[in-house]
Amino acid sequence: MIDTNSDLLALCQSLEKSPALALDTEFIRVRTFFPKPGLIQIADQSQVYLVDPLGIDEWAPFKQLLVNPDVVKVLHACDEDIELFYHLMGVFPVNVFDTQVAAACCGMDFSMGYQRLVKSVLDLDLPKTHSRSDWMQRPLSPEQLTYAADDVDHLLEIYTFLKSKIDDGGLQNIVAGEYQQVVDNLQDREFGNAINRLKMAWKLNGYQLARVRALSVWRERSMRAKDLPRNRIASNDALMQLAKHGNWSKSQLFDIEGLPEQTARSCADDLIALLSVEYLQEERLPKPVKADRILNLIKSTLVDYAQRMGIAEQLLMKKPYTEATYWAVKSKSSLPEQVSGWRRGVYLEALDAVISELS
């Protein structure tokens, strides 16, 4: 167990020439927005190292290792791990290879769990009995330590298997592009997509929609500043209620279901100011797309492209992109810039193919 600053320094120095490292984290995230690290697992070609973050306060050596472009960092379903590293150390790892994304690129199931991937590639059965453990307790049990070590012990072998297929298929841009999207999402401080959590927002109109957009951004910023889960700030239903009626007094805020009393008390002035229409502009969201010939044609075209590329179709088909393509066809307009990254070229071809089919 690596549980002192000096041990971590020595470990990082010994690993700086490694061609690839497997990484994973264990954390808790129950009463906070940001994950609280309970354990960091590292594996090279020879052994597994378990790092106890509760005993370490000097992260510079590990931070340097994470940003070393000569060392591939191999993770599985990396989103929350990357968020933890960023919150703990203020950096995003570079040269990251996500085995979950890579598996989907190789035509395996989309969003495949680590245990299933190990079984599929290596024919090994791994238990998942301690995924909900209390990783902040000390000492950690032998069973917890074994479980944690298993999460990286086979990752480099899987990386070697998948990387060969990725290289043969020329799919490196997809793996890199999906990781860049993770980084971009974590770096977004405008929270322009926060409203997407409110599935019924499209039913609002004019100033109601402008209000709920402002409220959703306020909630994202508040929960980060206070390190609280979203519902501890305000539920989705509470934001919708606030936006629909607009004019609320401070006392009325306490009657809104899903708005915690602490929020109603401490944030009353902010909420009332946000609900003012003086600085808001009316806007509308498109209605949800209903299945019709156009949508079915777009989806079938994308499925064909995915099959030709040899990737999981769910990796290619993102709902916002599919709907943006739908409205581009309906309005006879160009594909919006929101359809970006490695998918954009495919969606442009799909758009042309659908328009040609319909003409």
Short mmCIF file of C-alpha atoms in Angstrom, two decimals, residues 26-359:
data_model
loop_
_atom_site.label_atom_id
_atom_site.label_comp_id
_atom_site.label_asym_id
_atom_site.label_seq_id
_atom_site.Cartn_x
_atom_site.Cartn_y
_atom_site.Cartn_z
CA GLU A 26 -12.63 3.88 -5.89
CA PHE A 27 -14.61 6.70 -4.32
CA ILE A 28 -17.82 7.66 -2.59
CA ARG A 29 -20.29 10.21 -3.88
CA VAL A 30 -23.37 10.14 -1.69
CA ARG A 31 -23.73 13.51 0.01
CA THR A 32 -21.38 15.48 -2.23
CA PHE A 33 -21.24 16.53 -5.86
CA PHE A 34 -17.54 15.85 -6.26
CA PRO A 35 -16.27 12.29 -5.73
CA LYS A 36 -14.25 11.70 -2.56
CA PRO A 37 -11.28 9.44 -3.39
CA GLY A 38 -10.95 6.29 -1.32
CA LEU A 39 -8.32 4.41 -3.33
CA ILE A 40 -6.30 4.79 -6.53
CA GLN A 41 -5.16 1.67 -8.36
CA ILE A 42 -2.19 1.58 -10.74
CA ALA A 43 -0.79 -1.37 -12.65
CA ASP A 44 2.22 -1.76 -14.91
CA GLN A 45 3.27 -4.91 -16.74
CA SER A 46 4.62 -6.51 -13.57
CA GLN A 47 2.39 -5.65 -10.61
CA VAL A 48 -0.48 -3.69 -9.07
CA TYR A 49 0.02 -0.72 -6.76
CA LEU A 50 -2.69 0.56 -4.41
CA VAL A 51 -2.46 4.22 -3.40
CA ASP A 52 -4.24 5.41 -0.26
CA PRO A 53 -5.22 9.05 -0.92
CA LEU A 54 -6.16 9.62 2.72
CA GLY A 55 -2.50 9.54 3.71
CA ILE A 56 -1.16 11.73 0.89
CA ASP A 57 -1.24 15.50 0.44
CA GLU A 58 1.55 16.00 -2.09
CA TRP A 59 0.27 14.95 -5.50
CA ALA A 60 2.84 16.65 -7.74
CA PRO A 61 4.68 13.40 -8.70
CA PHE A 62 1.46 11.64 -9.68
CA LYS A 63 0.21 14.75 -11.45
CA GLN A 64 3.41 14.78 -13.53
CA LEU A 65 2.87 11.13 -14.39
CA LEU A 66 -0.71 11.78 -15.51
CA VAL A 67 0.32 14.51 -17.95
CA ASN A 68 3.34 12.62 -19.33
CA PRO A 69 2.46 12.19 -23.03
CA ASP A 70 4.85 9.25 -23.40
CA VAL A 71 2.87 7.07 -20.99
CA VAL A 72 -0.49 5.70 -22.15
CA LYS A 73 -3.08 5.81 -19.40
CA VAL A 74 -5.49 2.90 -19.76
CA LEU A 75 -8.87 3.18 -18.02
CA HIS A 76 -12.28 1.59 -18.42
CA ALA A 77 -15.30 3.93 -18.60
CA CYS A 78 -13.06 6.79 -17.58
CA ASP A 79 -15.54 9.66 -17.05
CA GLU A 80 -15.74 9.65 -13.25
CA ASP A 81 -12.07 8.72 -12.81
CA ILE A 82 -11.04 11.69 -14.95
CA GLU A 83 -13.36 13.95 -12.97
CA LEU A 84 -11.79 12.72 -9.73
CA PHE A 85 -8.25 13.35 -10.99
CA TYR A 86 -9.23 16.82 -12.20
CA HIS A 87 -10.89 17.75 -8.91
CA LEU A 88 -8.05 16.30 -6.82
CA MET A 89 -5.09 17.57 -8.85
CA GLY A 90 -6.39 20.14 -11.32
CA VAL A 91 -5.16 18.33 -14.44
CA PHE A 92 -6.58 16.07 -17.10
CA PRO A 93 -4.53 12.96 -17.89
CA VAL A 94 -3.14 12.96 -21.42
CA ASN A 95 -2.78 10.06 -23.84
CA VAL A 96 -5.79 8.20 -22.44
CA PHE A 97 -7.11 4.93 -23.87
CA ASP A 98 -10.62 4.03 -22.67
CA THR A 99 -11.18 0.30 -23.09
CA GLN A 100 -14.97 0.69 -22.97
CA VAL A 101 -14.90 3.06 -25.95
CA ALA A 102 -12.33 0.89 -27.72
CA ALA A 103 -14.49 -2.20 -27.27
CA ALA A 104 -17.43 -0.39 -28.89
CA CYS A 105 -15.12 0.67 -31.74
CA CYS A 106 -14.31 -2.99 -32.27
CA GLY A 107 -17.97 -3.92 -32.67
CA MET A 108 -18.42 -5.26 -29.15
CA ASP A 109 -21.38 -4.25 -26.99
CA PHE A 110 -21.79 -0.56 -26.27
CA SER A 111 -21.07 0.52 -22.66
CA MET A 112 -19.73 -2.93 -21.81
CA GLY A 113 -18.86 -3.29 -18.13
CA TYR A 114 -15.34 -4.23 -17.09
CA GLN A 115 -16.29 -7.67 -15.79
CA ARG A 116 -18.05 -8.56 -19.05
CA LEU A 117 -15.11 -7.29 -21.07
CA VAL A 118 -12.65 -9.39 -19.07
CA LYS A 119 -14.89 -12.41 -19.58
CA SER A 120 -15.25 -11.73 -23.30
CA VAL A 121 -11.56 -11.13 -24.01
CA LEU A 122 -9.77 -13.25 -21.41
CA ASP A 123 -12.49 -15.74 -20.38
CA LEU A 124 -12.00 -14.84 -16.71
CA ASP A 125 -14.76 -14.34 -14.15
CA LEU A 126 -14.34 -11.37 -11.81
CA PRO A 127 -16.63 -10.75 -8.82
CA LYS A 128 -18.42 -7.42 -8.48
CA THR A 129 -19.28 -7.83 -4.83
CA HIS A 130 -17.56 -4.74 -3.42
CA SER A 131 -18.53 -2.04 -5.91
CA ARG A 132 -20.74 -0.39 -3.25
CA SER A 133 -18.22 -0.68 -0.42
CA ASP A 134 -17.35 2.11 1.98
CA TRP A 135 -14.01 3.11 0.49
CA MET A 136 -13.39 5.72 3.18
CA GLN A 137 -13.25 3.21 6.03
CA ARG A 138 -9.87 2.24 7.41
CA PRO A 139 -8.53 -0.32 7.39
CA LEU A 140 -9.89 -1.55 4.08
CA SER A 141 -10.75 -5.23 4.19
CA PRO A 142 -8.66 -7.85 2.33
CA GLU A 143 -11.70 -8.47 0.12
CA GLN A 144 -11.89 -4.78 -0.81
CA LEU A 145 -8.19 -4.70 -1.66
CA THR A 146 -8.49 -7.81 -3.82
CA TYR A 147 -11.50 -6.38 -5.63
CA ALA A 148 -9.71 -3.08 -6.23
CA ALA A 149 -6.59 -4.79 -7.55
CA ASP A 150 -8.65 -6.94 -9.93
CA ASP A 151 -9.99 -3.75 -11.55
CA VAL A 152 -6.56 -2.99 -13.04
CA ASP A 153 -4.80 -6.35 -12.97
CA HIS A 154 -6.07 -7.40 -16.42
CA LEU A 155 -6.49 -3.98 -18.00
CA LEU A 156 -3.16 -3.83 -19.84
CA GLU A 157 -3.73 -7.25 -21.39
CA ILE A 158 -7.11 -6.06 -22.65
CA TYR A 159 -5.50 -2.83 -23.87
CA THR A 160 -3.00 -4.79 -25.96
CA PHE A 161 -5.82 -6.84 -27.50
CA LEU A 162 -8.02 -3.83 -28.30
CA LYS A 163 -5.24 -1.50 -29.43
CA SER A 164 -4.21 -3.96 -32.13
CA LYS A 165 -7.76 -3.93 -33.51
CA ILE A 166 -8.05 -0.14 -33.21
CA ASP A 167 -4.78 0.34 -35.09
CA ASP A 168 -5.75 -2.15 -37.79
CA GLY A 169 -9.08 -0.39 -38.30
CA GLY A 170 -7.64 3.12 -38.22
CA LEU A 171 -10.04 4.06 -35.43
CA GLN A 172 -7.63 5.96 -33.19
CA ASN A 173 -9.48 9.22 -33.90
CA ILE A 174 -12.68 7.84 -32.34
CA VAL A 175 -10.96 6.76 -29.11
CA ALA A 176 -9.19 10.12 -28.89
CA GLY A 177 -12.33 12.04 -29.83
CA GLU A 178 -14.49 10.39 -27.19
CA TYR A 179 -11.93 11.17 -24.50
CA GLN A 180 -11.73 14.78 -25.66
CA GLN A 181 -15.51 14.99 -25.24
CA VAL A 182 -15.11 13.87 -21.61
CA VAL A 183 -12.56 16.63 -21.05
CA ASP A 184 -14.68 19.24 -22.84
CA ASN A 185 -17.72 18.38 -20.73
CA LEU A 186 -15.74 18.74 -17.51
CA GLN A 187 -14.24 22.04 -18.66
CA ASP A 188 -17.60 23.55 -19.61
CA ARG A 189 -18.17 26.40 -17.18
CA GLU A 190 -21.07 27.93 -19.09
CA PHE A 191 -23.22 24.83 -18.54
CA GLY A 192 -25.10 25.44 -21.76
CA ASN A 193 -26.33 21.84 -21.79
CA ALA A 194 -27.61 21.92 -18.20
CA ILE A 195 -31.17 22.37 -19.42
CA ASN A 196 -30.99 18.95 -21.10
CA ARG A 197 -31.52 17.36 -17.68
CA LEU A 198 -35.06 18.76 -17.71
CA LYS A 199 -36.79 16.38 -20.09
CA MET A 200 -40.05 18.35 -20.13
CA ALA A 201 -38.45 21.75 -20.77
CA TRP A 202 -39.61 21.69 -24.39
CA LYS A 203 -43.19 22.16 -23.12
CA LEU A 204 -42.29 25.59 -21.76
CA ASN A 205 -42.37 28.63 -23.96
CA GLY A 206 -41.06 32.16 -24.15
CA TYR A 207 -39.88 33.54 -20.84
CA GLN A 208 -40.65 30.27 -19.03
CA LEU A 209 -37.97 28.52 -21.05
CA ALA A 210 -35.53 31.39 -20.58
CA ARG A 211 -36.12 31.20 -16.82
CA VAL A 212 -35.58 27.46 -16.57
CA ARG A 213 -32.38 27.71 -18.61
CA ALA A 214 -31.06 30.36 -16.21
CA LEU A 215 -32.15 28.27 -13.22
CA SER A 216 -30.47 25.12 -14.54
CA VAL A 217 -27.17 26.98 -14.98
CA TRP A 218 -27.53 28.47 -11.48
CA ARG A 219 -28.03 24.98 -10.02
CA GLU A 220 -24.92 23.61 -11.76
CA ARG A 221 -22.80 26.44 -10.41
CA SER A 222 -24.31 26.26 -6.93
CA MET A 223 -23.78 22.54 -6.44
CA ARG A 224 -20.14 22.84 -7.46
CA ALA A 225 -19.56 25.80 -5.18
CA LYS A 226 -21.25 24.04 -2.24
CA ASP A 227 -20.18 20.48 -3.19
CA LEU A 228 -23.73 19.17 -2.92
CA PRO A 229 -25.76 16.81 -5.15
CA ARG A 230 -28.25 18.45 -7.52
CA ASN A 231 -31.34 17.49 -5.53
CA ARG A 232 -29.82 19.04 -2.40
CA ILE A 233 -29.91 22.35 -4.29
CA ALA A 234 -33.20 21.93 -6.18
CA SER A 235 -34.96 19.09 -7.97
CA ASN A 236 -35.87 19.18 -11.66
CA ASP A 237 -39.54 19.53 -10.73
CA ALA A 238 -38.75 22.50 -8.50
CA LEU A 239 -36.94 24.28 -11.33
CA MET A 240 -39.90 23.68 -13.63
CA GLN A 241 -42.34 25.07 -11.04
CA LEU A 242 -40.20 28.15 -10.49
CA ALA A 243 -39.94 28.79 -14.23
CA LYS A 244 -43.63 28.32 -15.01
CA HIS A 245 -44.98 30.92 -12.63
CA GLY A 246 -42.10 33.35 -12.43
CA ASN A 247 -43.37 35.75 -9.77
CA TRP A 248 -42.56 34.24 -6.39
CA SER A 249 -42.25 35.90 -3.03
CA LYS A 250 -39.60 34.78 -0.56
CA SER A 251 -42.22 33.13 1.65
CA GLN A 252 -43.74 31.22 -1.28
CA LEU A 253 -40.41 29.58 -2.08
CA PHE A 254 -40.80 27.41 1.03
CA ASP A 255 -43.95 25.85 -0.47
CA ILE A 256 -42.26 24.56 -3.62
CA GLU A 257 -41.90 20.79 -3.55
CA GLY A 258 -38.35 19.71 -4.27
CA LEU A 259 -36.80 23.00 -3.17
CA PRO A 260 -34.98 22.30 0.12
CA GLU A 261 -35.69 24.69 2.97
CA GLN A 262 -32.01 25.62 3.15
CA THR A 263 -32.04 26.65 -0.51
CA ALA A 264 -35.27 28.63 -0.11
CA ARG A 265 -33.76 30.47 2.85
CA SER A 266 -30.21 31.13 1.66
CA CYS A 267 -30.81 31.59 -2.08
CA ALA A 268 -34.10 33.51 -2.11
CA ASP A 269 -32.62 36.75 -3.46
CA ASP A 270 -30.69 34.92 -6.18
CA LEU A 271 -33.74 32.95 -7.28
CA ILE A 272 -36.04 35.94 -7.43
CA ALA A 273 -33.44 37.87 -9.44
CA LEU A 274 -33.01 34.96 -11.86
CA LEU A 275 -36.75 34.81 -12.45
CA SER A 276 -36.90 38.45 -13.49
CA VAL A 277 -37.71 38.81 -17.20
CA GLU A 278 -35.83 42.08 -17.54
CA TYR A 279 -32.64 40.51 -18.90
CA LEU A 280 -34.13 37.38 -20.46
CA GLN A 281 -35.07 36.79 -24.07
CA GLU A 282 -37.92 34.59 -25.16
CA GLU A 283 -36.89 31.31 -26.73
CA ARG A 284 -38.27 27.94 -27.70
CA LEU A 285 -36.96 24.42 -27.83
CA PRO A 286 -37.97 22.05 -30.63
CA LYS A 287 -40.51 19.43 -29.68
CA PRO A 288 -39.19 15.89 -29.21
CA VAL A 289 -38.84 14.12 -32.51
CA LYS A 290 -41.52 11.51 -33.13
CA ALA A 291 -40.81 8.43 -35.18
CA ASP A 292 -41.68 8.94 -38.83
CA ARG A 293 -40.23 8.03 -42.20
CA ILE A 294 -37.50 10.69 -42.00
CA LEU A 295 -36.28 9.65 -38.55
CA ASN A 296 -36.39 5.96 -39.43
CA LEU A 297 -34.43 6.66 -42.61
CA ILE A 298 -31.79 8.63 -40.69
CA LYS A 299 -31.42 5.84 -38.14
CA SER A 300 -31.22 3.07 -40.72
CA THR A 301 -28.62 5.07 -42.67
CA LEU A 302 -26.51 5.53 -39.53
CA VAL A 303 -26.82 1.82 -38.69
CA ASP A 304 -25.48 1.01 -42.16
CA TYR A 305 -22.55 3.37 -41.62
CA ALA A 306 -21.79 1.83 -38.21
CA GLN A 307 -21.82 -1.66 -39.66
CA ARG A 308 -19.48 -0.62 -42.45
CA MET A 309 -17.15 1.00 -39.91
CA GLY A 310 -17.34 -2.10 -37.70
CA ILE A 311 -18.37 -0.14 -34.60
CA ALA A 312 -21.30 -0.44 -32.20
CA GLU A 313 -24.20 1.52 -33.67
CA GLN A 314 -24.95 3.18 -30.30
CA LEU A 315 -21.48 4.72 -30.37
CA LEU A 316 -22.33 6.53 -33.59
CA MET A 317 -25.95 7.44 -32.87
CA LYS A 318 -26.22 10.22 -30.31
CA LYS A 319 -29.79 11.38 -29.78
CA PRO A 320 -29.06 15.15 -29.98
CA TYR A 321 -27.13 14.62 -33.21
CA THR A 322 -29.83 12.41 -34.71
CA GLU A 323 -32.51 14.96 -33.85
CA ALA A 324 -30.39 17.81 -35.23
CA THR A 325 -30.10 15.87 -38.48
CA TYR A 326 -33.86 15.32 -38.48
CA TRP A 327 -34.59 19.04 -38.19
CA ALA A 328 -31.97 19.82 -40.84
CA VAL A 329 -33.85 17.53 -43.23
CA LYS A 330 -37.25 18.94 -42.26
CA SER A 331 -36.14 22.56 -42.64
CA LYS A 332 -33.90 21.90 -45.64
CA SER A 333 -31.00 23.55 -43.83
CA SER A 334 -27.38 22.65 -43.20
CA LEU A 335 -26.23 20.45 -40.35
CA PRO A 336 -25.74 22.61 -37.20
CA GLU A 337 -22.31 23.00 -35.65
CA GLN A 338 -23.42 21.12 -32.53
CA VAL A 339 -22.85 17.93 -34.54
CA SER A 340 -19.10 17.89 -34.09
CA GLY A 341 -16.02 15.76 -33.63
CA TRP A 342 -15.38 12.50 -35.45
CA ARG A 343 -19.12 11.97 -36.00
CA ARG A 344 -19.67 15.13 -38.04
CA GLY A 345 -18.32 13.73 -41.29
CA VAL A 346 -20.51 10.64 -40.97
CA TYR A 347 -23.63 12.68 -40.18
CA LEU A 348 -22.97 14.99 -43.14
CA GLU A 349 -22.85 11.96 -45.43
CA ALA A 350 -25.97 10.54 -43.79
CA LEU A 351 -27.78 13.87 -44.26
CA ASP A 352 -26.95 13.90 -47.97
CA ALA A 353 -28.00 10.26 -48.33
CA VAL A 354 -31.36 10.85 -46.64
CA ILE A 355 -32.11 13.98 -48.67
CA SER A 356 -31.25 12.08 -51.85
CA GLU A 357 -33.53 9.20 -50.84
CA LEU A 358 -36.42 11.56 -50.13
CA SER A 359 -36.08 13.59 -53.32
#
